[in-house]
Structures are given as structure tokens and as C-alpha cells.
mmCIF file of C-alpha atoms in Angstrom:
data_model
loop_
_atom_site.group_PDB
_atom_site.id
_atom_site.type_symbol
_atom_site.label_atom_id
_atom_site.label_comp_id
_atom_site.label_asym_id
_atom_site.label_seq_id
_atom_site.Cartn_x
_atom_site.Cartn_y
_atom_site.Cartn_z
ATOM 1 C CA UNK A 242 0.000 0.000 0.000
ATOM 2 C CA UNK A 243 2.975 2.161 0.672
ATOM 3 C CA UNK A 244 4.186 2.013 -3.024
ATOM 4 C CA UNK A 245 0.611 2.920 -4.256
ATOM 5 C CA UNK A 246 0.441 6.371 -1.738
ATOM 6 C CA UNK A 247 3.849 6.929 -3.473
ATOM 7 C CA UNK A 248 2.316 6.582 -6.793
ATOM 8 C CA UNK A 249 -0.214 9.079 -6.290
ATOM 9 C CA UNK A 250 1.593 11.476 -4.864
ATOM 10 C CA UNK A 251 4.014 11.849 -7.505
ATOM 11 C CA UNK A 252 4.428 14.758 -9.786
ATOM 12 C CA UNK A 253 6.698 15.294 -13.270
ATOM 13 C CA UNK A 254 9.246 16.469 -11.162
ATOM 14 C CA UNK A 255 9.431 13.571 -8.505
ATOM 15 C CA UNK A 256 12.924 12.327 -8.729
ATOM 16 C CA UNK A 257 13.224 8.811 -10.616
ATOM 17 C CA UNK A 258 14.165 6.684 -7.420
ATOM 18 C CA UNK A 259 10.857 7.506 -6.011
ATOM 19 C CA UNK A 260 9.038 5.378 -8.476
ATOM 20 C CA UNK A 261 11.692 2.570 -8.317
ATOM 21 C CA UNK A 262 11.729 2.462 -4.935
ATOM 22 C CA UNK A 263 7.751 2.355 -5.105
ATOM 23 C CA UNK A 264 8.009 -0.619 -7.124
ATOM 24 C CA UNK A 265 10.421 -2.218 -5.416
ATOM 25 C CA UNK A 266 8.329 -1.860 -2.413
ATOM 26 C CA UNK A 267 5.219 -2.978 -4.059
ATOM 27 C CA UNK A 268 7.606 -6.261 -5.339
ATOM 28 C CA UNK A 269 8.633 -7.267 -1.923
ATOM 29 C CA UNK A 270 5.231 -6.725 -0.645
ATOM 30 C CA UNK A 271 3.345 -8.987 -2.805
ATOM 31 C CA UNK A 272 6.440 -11.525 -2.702
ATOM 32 C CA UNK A 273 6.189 -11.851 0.905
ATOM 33 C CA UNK A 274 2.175 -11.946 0.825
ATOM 34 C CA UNK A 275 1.230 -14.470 -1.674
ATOM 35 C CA UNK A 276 2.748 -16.961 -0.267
ATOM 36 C CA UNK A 277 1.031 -16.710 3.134
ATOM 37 C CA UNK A 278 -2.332 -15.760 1.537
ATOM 38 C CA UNK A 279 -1.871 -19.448 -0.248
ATOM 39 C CA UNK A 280 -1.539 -21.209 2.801
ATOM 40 C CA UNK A 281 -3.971 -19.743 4.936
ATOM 41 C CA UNK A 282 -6.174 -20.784 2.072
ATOM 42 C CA UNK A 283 -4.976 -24.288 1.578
ATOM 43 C CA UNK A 284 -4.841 -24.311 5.959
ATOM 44 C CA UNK A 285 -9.071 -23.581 5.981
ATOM 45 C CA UNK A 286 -9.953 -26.450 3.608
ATOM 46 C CA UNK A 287 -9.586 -30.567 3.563
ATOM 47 C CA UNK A 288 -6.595 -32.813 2.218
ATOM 48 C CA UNK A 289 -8.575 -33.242 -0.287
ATOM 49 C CA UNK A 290 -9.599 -30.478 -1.381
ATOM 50 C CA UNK A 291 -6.272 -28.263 -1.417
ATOM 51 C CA UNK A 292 -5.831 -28.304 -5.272
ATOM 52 C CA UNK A 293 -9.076 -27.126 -6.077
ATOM 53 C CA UNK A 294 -8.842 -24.164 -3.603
ATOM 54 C CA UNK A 295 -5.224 -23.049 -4.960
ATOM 55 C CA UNK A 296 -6.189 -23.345 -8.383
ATOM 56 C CA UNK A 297 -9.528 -21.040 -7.583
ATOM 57 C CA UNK A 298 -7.383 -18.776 -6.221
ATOM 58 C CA UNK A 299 -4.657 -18.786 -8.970
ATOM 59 C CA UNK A 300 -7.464 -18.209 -11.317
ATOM 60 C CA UNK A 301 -9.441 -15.643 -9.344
ATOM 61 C CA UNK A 302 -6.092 -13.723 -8.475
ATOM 62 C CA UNK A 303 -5.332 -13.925 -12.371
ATOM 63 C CA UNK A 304 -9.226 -12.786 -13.388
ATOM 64 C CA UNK A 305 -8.852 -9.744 -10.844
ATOM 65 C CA UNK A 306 -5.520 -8.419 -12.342
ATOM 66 C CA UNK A 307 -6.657 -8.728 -15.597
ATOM 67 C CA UNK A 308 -10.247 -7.227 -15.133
ATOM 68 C CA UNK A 309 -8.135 -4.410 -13.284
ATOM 69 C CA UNK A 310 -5.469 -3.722 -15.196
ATOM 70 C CA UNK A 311 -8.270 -3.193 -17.783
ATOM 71 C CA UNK A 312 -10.238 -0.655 -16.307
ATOM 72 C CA UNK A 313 -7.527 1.194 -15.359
ATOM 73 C CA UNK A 314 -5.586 0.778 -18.540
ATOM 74 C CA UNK A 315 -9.055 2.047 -20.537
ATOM 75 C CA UNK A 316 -9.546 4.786 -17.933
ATOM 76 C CA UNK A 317 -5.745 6.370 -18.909
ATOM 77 C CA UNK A 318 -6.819 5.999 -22.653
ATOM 78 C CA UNK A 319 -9.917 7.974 -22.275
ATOM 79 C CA UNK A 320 -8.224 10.444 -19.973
ATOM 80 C CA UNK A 321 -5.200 10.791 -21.930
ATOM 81 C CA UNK A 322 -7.635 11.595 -25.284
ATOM 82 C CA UNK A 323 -9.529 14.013 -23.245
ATOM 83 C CA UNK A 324 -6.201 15.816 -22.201
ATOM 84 C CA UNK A 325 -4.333 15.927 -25.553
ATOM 85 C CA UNK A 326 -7.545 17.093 -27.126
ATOM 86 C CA UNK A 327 -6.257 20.812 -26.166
ATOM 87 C CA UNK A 328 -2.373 19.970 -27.026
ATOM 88 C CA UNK A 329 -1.399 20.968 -30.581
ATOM 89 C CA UNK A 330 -0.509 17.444 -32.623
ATOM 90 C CA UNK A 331 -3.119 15.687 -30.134
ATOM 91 C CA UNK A 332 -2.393 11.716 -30.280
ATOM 92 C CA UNK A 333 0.268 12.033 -33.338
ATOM 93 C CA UNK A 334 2.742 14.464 -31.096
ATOM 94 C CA UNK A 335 2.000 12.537 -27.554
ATOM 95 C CA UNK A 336 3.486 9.056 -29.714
ATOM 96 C CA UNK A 337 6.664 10.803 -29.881
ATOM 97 C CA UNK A 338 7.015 10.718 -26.958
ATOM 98 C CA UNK A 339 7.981 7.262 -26.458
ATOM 99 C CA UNK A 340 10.689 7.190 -28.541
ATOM 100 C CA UNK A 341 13.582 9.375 -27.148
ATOM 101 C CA UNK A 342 14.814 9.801 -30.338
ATOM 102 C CA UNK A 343 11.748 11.852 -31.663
ATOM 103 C CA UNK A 344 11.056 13.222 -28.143
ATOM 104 C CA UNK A 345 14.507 15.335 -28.294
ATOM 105 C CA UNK A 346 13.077 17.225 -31.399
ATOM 106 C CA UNK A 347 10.394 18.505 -29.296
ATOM 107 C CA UNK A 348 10.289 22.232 -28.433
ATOM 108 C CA UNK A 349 9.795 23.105 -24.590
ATOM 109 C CA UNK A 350 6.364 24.560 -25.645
ATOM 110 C CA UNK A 351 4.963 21.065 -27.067
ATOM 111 C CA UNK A 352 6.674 19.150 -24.579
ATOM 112 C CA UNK A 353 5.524 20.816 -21.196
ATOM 113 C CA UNK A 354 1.401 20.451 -22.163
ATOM 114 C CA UNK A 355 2.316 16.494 -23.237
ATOM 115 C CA UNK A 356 3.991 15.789 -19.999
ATOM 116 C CA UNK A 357 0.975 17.686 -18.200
ATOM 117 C CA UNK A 358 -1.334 14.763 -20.171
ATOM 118 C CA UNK A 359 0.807 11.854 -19.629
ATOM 119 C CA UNK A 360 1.004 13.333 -15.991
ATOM 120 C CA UNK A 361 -2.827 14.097 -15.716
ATOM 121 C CA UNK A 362 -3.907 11.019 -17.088
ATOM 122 C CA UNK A 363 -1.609 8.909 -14.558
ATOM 123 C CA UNK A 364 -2.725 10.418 -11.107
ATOM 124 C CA UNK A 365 -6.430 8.725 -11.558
ATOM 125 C CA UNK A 366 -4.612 5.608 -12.367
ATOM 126 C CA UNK A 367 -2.515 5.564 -9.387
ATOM 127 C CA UNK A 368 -5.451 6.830 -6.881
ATOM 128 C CA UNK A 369 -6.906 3.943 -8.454
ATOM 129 C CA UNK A 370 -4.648 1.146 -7.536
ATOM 130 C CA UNK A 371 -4.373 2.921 -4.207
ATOM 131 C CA UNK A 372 -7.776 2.099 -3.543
ATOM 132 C CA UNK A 373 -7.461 -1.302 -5.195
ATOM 133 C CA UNK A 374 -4.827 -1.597 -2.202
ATOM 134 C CA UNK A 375 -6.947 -0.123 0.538
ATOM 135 C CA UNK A 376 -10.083 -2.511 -0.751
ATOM 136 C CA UNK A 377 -7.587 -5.590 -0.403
ATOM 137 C CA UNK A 378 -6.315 -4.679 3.031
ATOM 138 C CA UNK A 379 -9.793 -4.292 4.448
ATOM 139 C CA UNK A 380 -10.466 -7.845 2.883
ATOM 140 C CA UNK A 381 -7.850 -9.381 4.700
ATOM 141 C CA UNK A 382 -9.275 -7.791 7.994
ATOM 142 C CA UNK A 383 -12.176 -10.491 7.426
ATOM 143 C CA UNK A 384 -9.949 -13.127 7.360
ATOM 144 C CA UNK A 385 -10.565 -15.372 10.333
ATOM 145 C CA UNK A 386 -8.284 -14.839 13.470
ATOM 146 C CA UNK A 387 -6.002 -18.232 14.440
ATOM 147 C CA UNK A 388 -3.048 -20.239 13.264
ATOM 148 C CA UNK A 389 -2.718 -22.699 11.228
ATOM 149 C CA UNK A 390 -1.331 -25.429 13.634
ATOM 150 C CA UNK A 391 -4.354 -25.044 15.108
ATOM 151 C CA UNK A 392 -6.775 -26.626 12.957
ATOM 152 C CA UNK A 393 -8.013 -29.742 13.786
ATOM 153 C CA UNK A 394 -6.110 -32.804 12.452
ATOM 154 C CA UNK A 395 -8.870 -34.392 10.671
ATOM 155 C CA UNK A 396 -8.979 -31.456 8.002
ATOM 156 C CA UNK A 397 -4.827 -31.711 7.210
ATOM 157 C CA UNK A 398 -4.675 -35.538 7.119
ATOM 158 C CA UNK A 399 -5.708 -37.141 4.089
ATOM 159 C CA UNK A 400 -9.074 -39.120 4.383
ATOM 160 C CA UNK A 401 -7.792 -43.001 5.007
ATOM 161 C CA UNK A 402 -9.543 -43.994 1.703
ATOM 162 C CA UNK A 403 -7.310 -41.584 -0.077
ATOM 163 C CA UNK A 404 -3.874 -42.513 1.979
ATOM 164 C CA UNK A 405 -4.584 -46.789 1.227
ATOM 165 C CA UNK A 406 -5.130 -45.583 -3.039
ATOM 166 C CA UNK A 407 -1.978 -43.590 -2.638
ATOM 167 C CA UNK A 408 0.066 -46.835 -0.869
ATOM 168 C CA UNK A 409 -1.152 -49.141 -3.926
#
């Protein structure tokens, strides 16, 4: 969540470390989190049924980023069309800006109103994820309390049908 306040708070002229570091931090976050987030998952459910419940979550994890990522991803397009509307060149100019070839033959007077786009069209993309963040946390508040060890054995062990098929 840290990484995503950083986000939205930057501006054009936030150094370049800040977003590294904000990705970095977002990295290390989710690295040590999935992991734990799996087990607690597998921990709530049967022997039996542990592959089902990781692959649900695999999939749902996978469906959530994806439906995200294209929301947001359509929200900057609309955004950014909206704010090069009033830039001279519109969509034509803005595409030189990816190359740094064709962005160093840009005057200062094109170039400031296309990084105000690229910079406009960001921040609602950003405040976005930063809620995405804040909705997650709160969803892990209704996880329930307890450790894993203290589940009742039946639920780890494998059913004793299943353990005999597995011996033959």
C-alpha cells in the first residue's frame, strides 16, 4: 500500500528513485504476501480439497488483475484523449514521446502540455490502484483470526480412503 500512496503522490518532477523504490516496495510486498495468503487458504480447507482451492485462487487472483489492469488501462486511454484534445498534434505528437529519439526534437512549448497529459492522465490511475490496495487490506481484515497449527487434524490428514489408493 505504501508504493501505491507513493504513486499518487508523484508529480513530473518527482525524482526517478521515487518510483523505483515504489516498485520495489510494491515487489517485496506482494512476494512476501502471496505466499502466506496461499496457505492460509490451503490451511481452511480438507486434504482433499487443497488443489481445487489453490487453483480457484490462482485463477481468481489472475481474473482480478486482468479485469483491473483493464479498467484502469481504458480509464488512462480515455483520460489521456480528453487531455491531448487541447495539445497541438493531439495523439500524433504525444506518440513521440515514447521514442527518445523523436522526443529530443520537441520544443519546450509542445513538450511541457504532453507531460501535463501523460502526468494528468496517470494520477487517476494511481489513486486507483491505491484504492485497489486499501479494498484488499480491508479484505484481509475479514480473514478469520487463528493459526494454522491449530486446525483440527482431521482437516490436514488425508481421508484413510485416499492414503490406502496412494500406498497401492
Amino acid at each position: 500500500m505504501t508504493s501505491m500512496i507513493m504513486c499518487a503522490l508523484m508529480t513530473r518532477t518527482t525524482p526517478v528513485f521515487v518510483p523505483v523504490l515504489a516498485m520495489l516496495s510494491r515487489g517485496i510486498g506482494l512476494g512476501f504476501t502471496v505466499t502466506p495468503f496461499m496457505v492460509a487458504v490451503q490451511s481452511a480447507v480438507g486434504f482433499r480439497e487443497r488443489a481445487t482451492v489453490t487453483a480457484v485462487s490462482t485463477f481468481a487472483r489472475s481474473l482480478g488483475g486482468t479485469f483491473i489492469v483493464t479498467i484502469l488501462s481504458t480509464w488512462m486511454a480515455f483520460s489521456l484523449a480528453s487531455e491531448l484534445s487541447g495539445v497541438s498534434g493531439g495523439v500524433e505528437t504525444a506518440n513521440k514521446l515514447l521514442s527518445p529519439l523523436e522526443r529530443r526534437t520537441l520544443p519546450p512549448d509542445v513538450l511541457a502540455p504532453l507531460h501535463g497529459a501523460v502526468e494528468a492522465s496517470l494520477k487517476p490511475v494511481f489513486i486507483g490502484m491505491l484504492v485497489v490496495a486499501l479494498l484488499a487490506f480491508a479484505t484481509s481484515l475479514l480473514f478469520p483470526r487463528g493459526k494454522a497449527r491449530d486446525v483440527t487434524p482431521e482437516i490436514i490428514e488425508p481421508a484413510p480412503a485416499a492414503a490406502a489408493n496412494s500406498e497401492s
